[in-house]
XYZ file of C-alpha atoms in Angstrom:
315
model
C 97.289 149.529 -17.029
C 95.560 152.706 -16.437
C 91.988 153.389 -16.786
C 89.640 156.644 -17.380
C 86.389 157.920 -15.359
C 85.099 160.654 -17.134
C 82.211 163.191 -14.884
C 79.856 164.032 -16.980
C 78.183 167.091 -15.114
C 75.627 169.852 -16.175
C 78.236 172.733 -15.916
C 81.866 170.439 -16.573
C 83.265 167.594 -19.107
C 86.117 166.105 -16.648
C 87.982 162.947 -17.791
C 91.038 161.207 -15.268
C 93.087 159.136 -15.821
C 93.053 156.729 -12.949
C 96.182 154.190 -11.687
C 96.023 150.800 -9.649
C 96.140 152.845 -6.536
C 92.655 155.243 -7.336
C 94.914 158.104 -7.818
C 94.111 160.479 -10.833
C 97.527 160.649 -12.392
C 96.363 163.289 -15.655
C 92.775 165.176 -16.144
C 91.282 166.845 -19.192
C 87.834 169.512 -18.487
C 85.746 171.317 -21.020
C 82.263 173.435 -20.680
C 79.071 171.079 -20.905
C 77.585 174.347 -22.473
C 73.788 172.913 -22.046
C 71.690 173.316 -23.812
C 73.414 172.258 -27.317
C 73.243 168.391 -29.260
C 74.199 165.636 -27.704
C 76.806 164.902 -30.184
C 78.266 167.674 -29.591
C 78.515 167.060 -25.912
C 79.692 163.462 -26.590
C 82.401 164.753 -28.900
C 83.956 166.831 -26.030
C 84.347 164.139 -23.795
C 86.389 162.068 -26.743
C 88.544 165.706 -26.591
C 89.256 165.888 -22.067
C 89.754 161.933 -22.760
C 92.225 162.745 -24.894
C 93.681 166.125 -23.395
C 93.828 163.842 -19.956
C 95.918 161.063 -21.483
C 98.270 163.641 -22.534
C 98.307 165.292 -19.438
C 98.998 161.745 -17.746
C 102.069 161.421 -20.050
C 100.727 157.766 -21.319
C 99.199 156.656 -24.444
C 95.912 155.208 -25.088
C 97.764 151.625 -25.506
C 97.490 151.860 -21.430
C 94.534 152.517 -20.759
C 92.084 149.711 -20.577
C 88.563 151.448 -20.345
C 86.710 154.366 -20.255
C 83.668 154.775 -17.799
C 81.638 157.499 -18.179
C 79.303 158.817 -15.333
C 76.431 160.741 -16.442
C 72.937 162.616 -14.662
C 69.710 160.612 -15.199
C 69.193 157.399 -16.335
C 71.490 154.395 -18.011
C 70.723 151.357 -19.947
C 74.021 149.819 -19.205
C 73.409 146.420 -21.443
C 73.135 148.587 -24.197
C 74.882 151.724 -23.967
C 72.249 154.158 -23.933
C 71.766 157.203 -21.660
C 67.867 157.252 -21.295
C 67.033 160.323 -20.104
C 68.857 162.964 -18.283
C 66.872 165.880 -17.917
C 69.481 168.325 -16.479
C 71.496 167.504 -19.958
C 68.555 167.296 -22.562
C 69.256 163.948 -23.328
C 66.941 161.247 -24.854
C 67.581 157.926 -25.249
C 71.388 158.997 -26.577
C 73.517 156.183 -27.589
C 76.523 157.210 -26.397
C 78.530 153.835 -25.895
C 78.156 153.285 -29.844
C 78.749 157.022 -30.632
C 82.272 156.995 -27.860
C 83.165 153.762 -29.558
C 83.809 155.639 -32.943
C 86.733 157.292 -31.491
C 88.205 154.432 -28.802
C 88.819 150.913 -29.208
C 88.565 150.320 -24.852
C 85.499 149.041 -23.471
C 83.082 151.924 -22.725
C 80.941 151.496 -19.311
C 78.236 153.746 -18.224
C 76.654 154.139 -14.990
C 74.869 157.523 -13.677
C 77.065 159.870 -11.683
C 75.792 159.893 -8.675
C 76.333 155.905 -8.146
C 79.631 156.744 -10.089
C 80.570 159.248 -7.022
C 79.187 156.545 -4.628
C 81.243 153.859 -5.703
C 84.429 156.057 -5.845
C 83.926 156.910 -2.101
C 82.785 153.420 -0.926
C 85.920 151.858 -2.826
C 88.813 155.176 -2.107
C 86.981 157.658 0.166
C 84.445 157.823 2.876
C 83.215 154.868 2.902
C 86.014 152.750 4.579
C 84.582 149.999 2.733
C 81.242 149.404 4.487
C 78.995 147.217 2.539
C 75.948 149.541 3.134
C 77.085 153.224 1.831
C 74.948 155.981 0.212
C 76.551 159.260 -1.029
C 74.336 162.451 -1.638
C 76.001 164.643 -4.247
C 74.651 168.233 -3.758
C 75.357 170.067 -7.475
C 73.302 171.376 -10.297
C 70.946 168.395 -9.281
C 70.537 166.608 -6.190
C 72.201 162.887 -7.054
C 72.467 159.929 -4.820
C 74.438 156.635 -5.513
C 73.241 153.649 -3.208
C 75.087 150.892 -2.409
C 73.718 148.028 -0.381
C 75.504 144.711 0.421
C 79.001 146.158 -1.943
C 76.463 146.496 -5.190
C 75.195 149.624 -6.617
C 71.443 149.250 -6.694
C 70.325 149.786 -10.145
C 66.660 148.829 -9.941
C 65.083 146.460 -12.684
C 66.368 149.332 -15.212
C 69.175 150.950 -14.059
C 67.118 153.881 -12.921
C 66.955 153.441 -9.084
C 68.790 155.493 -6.455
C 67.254 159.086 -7.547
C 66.164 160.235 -4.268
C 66.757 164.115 -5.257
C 63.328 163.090 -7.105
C 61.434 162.028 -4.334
C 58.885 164.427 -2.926
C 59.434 166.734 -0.125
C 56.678 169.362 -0.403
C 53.736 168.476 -2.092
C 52.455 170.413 -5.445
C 55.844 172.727 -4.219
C 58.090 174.264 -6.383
C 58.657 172.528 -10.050
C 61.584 170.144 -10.675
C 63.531 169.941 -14.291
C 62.241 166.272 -14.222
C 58.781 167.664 -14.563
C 57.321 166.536 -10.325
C 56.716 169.426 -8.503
C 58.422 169.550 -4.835
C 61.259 167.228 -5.412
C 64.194 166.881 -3.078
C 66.586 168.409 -5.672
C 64.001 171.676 -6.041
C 64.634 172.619 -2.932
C 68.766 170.927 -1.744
C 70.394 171.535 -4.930
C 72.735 174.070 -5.271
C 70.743 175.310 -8.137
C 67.728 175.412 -5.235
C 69.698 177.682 -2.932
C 71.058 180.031 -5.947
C 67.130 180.788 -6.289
C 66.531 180.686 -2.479
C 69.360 183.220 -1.956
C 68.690 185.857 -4.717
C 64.662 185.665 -3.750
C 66.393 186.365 0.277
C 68.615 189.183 -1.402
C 65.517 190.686 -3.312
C 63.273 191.178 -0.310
C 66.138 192.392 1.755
C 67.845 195.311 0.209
C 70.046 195.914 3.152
C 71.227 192.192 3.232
C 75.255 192.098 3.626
C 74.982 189.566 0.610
C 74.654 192.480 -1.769
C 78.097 193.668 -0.514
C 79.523 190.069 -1.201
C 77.997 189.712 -4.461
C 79.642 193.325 -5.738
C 75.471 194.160 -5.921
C 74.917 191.695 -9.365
C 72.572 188.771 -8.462
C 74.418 187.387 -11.291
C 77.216 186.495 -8.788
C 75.325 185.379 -6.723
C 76.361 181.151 -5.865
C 76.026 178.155 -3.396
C 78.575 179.941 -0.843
C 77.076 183.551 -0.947
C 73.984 182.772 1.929
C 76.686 180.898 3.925
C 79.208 183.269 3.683
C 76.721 186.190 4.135
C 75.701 183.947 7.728
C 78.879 184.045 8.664
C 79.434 187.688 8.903
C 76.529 187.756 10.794
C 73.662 188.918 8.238
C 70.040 187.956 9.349
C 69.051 187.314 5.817
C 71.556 184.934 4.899
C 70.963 183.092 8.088
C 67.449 182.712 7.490
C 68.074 181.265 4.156
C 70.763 178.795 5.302
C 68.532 177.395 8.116
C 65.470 176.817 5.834
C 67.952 175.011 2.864
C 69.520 172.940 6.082
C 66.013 171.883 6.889
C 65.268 170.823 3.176
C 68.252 169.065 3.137
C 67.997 167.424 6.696
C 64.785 165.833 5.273
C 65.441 164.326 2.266
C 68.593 162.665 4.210
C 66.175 161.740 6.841
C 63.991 159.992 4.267
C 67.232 157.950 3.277
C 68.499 156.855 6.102
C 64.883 155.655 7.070
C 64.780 153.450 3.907
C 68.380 152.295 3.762
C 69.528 152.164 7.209
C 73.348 152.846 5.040
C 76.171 152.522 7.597
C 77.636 155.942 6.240
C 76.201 158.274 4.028
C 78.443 161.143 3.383
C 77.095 164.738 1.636
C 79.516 165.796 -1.574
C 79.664 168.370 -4.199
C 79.854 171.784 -4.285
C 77.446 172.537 -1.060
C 79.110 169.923 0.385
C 82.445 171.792 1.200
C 80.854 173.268 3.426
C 81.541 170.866 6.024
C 80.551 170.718 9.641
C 78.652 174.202 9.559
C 76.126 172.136 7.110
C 76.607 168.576 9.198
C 76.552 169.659 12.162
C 73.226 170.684 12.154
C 71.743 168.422 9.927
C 72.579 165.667 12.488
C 70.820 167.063 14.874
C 67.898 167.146 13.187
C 68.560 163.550 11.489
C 68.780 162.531 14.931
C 65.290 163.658 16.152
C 63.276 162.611 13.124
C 65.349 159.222 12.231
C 62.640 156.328 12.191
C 65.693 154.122 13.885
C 65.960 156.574 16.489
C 65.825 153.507 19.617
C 68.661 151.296 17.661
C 71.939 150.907 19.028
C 73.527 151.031 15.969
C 73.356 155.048 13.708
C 73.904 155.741 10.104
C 77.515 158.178 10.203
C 77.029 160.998 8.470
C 80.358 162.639 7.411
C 81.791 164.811 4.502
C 82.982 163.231 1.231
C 86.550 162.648 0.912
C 86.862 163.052 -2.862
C 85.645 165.991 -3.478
C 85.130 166.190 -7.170
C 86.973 163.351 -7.912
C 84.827 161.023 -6.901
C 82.899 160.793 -9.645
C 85.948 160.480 -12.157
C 87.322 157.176 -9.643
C 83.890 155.526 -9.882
C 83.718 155.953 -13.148
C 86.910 154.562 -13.690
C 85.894 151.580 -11.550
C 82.855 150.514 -13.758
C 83.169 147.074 -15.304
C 80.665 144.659 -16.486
């Protein structure tokens, strides 16, 4: 039997079908186009389900569940997403709304412990028993997982360290805080870093990579502006490395995780982000006399991390 992880993301629908051997065998994507209802959002994952079944060349008669990873906040006992405030969504009851168009079991779980558990169980994490995964996206998302559970909290709501506090009364988060982790590491975060660099610096290279239209303007432009060379971009790039270096710092000094390992989109970036977030890590760590160090490495899903931990989920 197969089953299905579907990544519910701010920008992307994308549904897998998943085999015995965590390998996505058929995949089915659509817009999230947010802001709109969240019926309408539900609705096109019931489509990339569908579309990735097909692609898989199987029927629904094989699949035996459906896990769907989401932003924000899960009541798993009943099927509700709570609050996700990247999505809009409200206490949406979107096991009972799925379950109008499959018969399978329906599991939710947010994304980020979604992409945790899909690199504890297939990726990075080599399965450790203490793993955390920071997801670096339209949000900043962490999934925890300590002793080979996901830590949930007493309401499914723990593990959102992109909403711990950084900067005090700093720059104002979608989850209404002001100087959270995620206002400052997400890729969102260095969009608006990067065009506020490119505004004040006319003669920055990263108008030339950008076509000049801060509307192209993404997570890669400082860092590929830095490596050409251009001041700008490397100022930005060392001050989003610092953000980032301290809201991993702040992790690893709660969790003590034997790997955490950085995903997403900013998270391709590889050693040129690592590298020297280690350093710093490694100066500021509150374990910095143990024998024993927290790993910090790259994710080894990529996107697909999400879509295997969500395909994991079970009661």
């Amino acid at each position: 039997m197969y089953r299905i992880g579907v990544d519910l993301g701010g920008t992307n629908i994308v549904a897998g079908v998943v085999d015995e051997f965590y390998k996505i065998v058929g995949k089915g994507k659509r817009k999230t186009a947010c802001p709109r209802p969240a019926k309408e959002i539900l609705a096109d994952i019931a489509i990339c389900v569908n579309e990735a079944v097909k692609d898989a060349g199987i029927t629904m008669d094989e699949v035996s569940s459906i896990g769907i990873g989401t932003p924000g906040s899960v009541n798993k006992r009943l099927g509700i997403i709570e609050y996700a405030n990247n999505l809009g969504f409200d206490k949406v009851p979107a096991r009972d709304v799925l379950s109008k168009y499959f018969d399978q079991p329906i599991y939710l779980e947010n994304d980020a412990n979604c992409a945790a558990l899909g690199e504890a169980v297939a990726g990075a994490g080599g399965n450790v028993e203490n793993f955390v995964a920071i997801t670096l996206g339209t949000g900043v998302g962490s999934g925890i997982i300590v002793n080979g559970k996901i830590v949930n909290g007493c309401n499914d709501a723990a593990g959102e360290m992109g909403h711990s506090v950084i900067v005090v009364d700093g720059e104002p988060c979608t989850c209404g805080r002001c100087g959270c982790w995620e206002a400052y590491s997400s890729a969102t975060a260095l969009v608006r870093q990067t065009k506020k660099a490119m505004q004040e610096n006319k003669d920055s290279l990263m108008w030339e990579i950008v076509g000049g239209d801060l509307d192209n303007v993404n997570g890669r432009t400082a860092f590929d502006g830095m490596r050409k060379g251009d001041i700008a971009a490397k100022v930005v790039v060392d001050k989003y490395i610092k953000y980032l270096a301290a809201g991993i710092t702040n992790t690893i000094n709660v969790f003590q995780p034997d790997v955490l390992c950085v995903g997403g989109g900013i998270g391709c970036e590889g050693e040129p982000l690592l590298e020297p977030i280690r350093k710093i890590v490694e100066k500021e760590r509150y374990s910095i006399h143990c024998g024993k160090q927290t790993q910090i490495c790259s994710a080894i899903l990529g996107n697909d991390a999400g879509i295997i931990g969500a395909a994991l989920l079970d009661e």
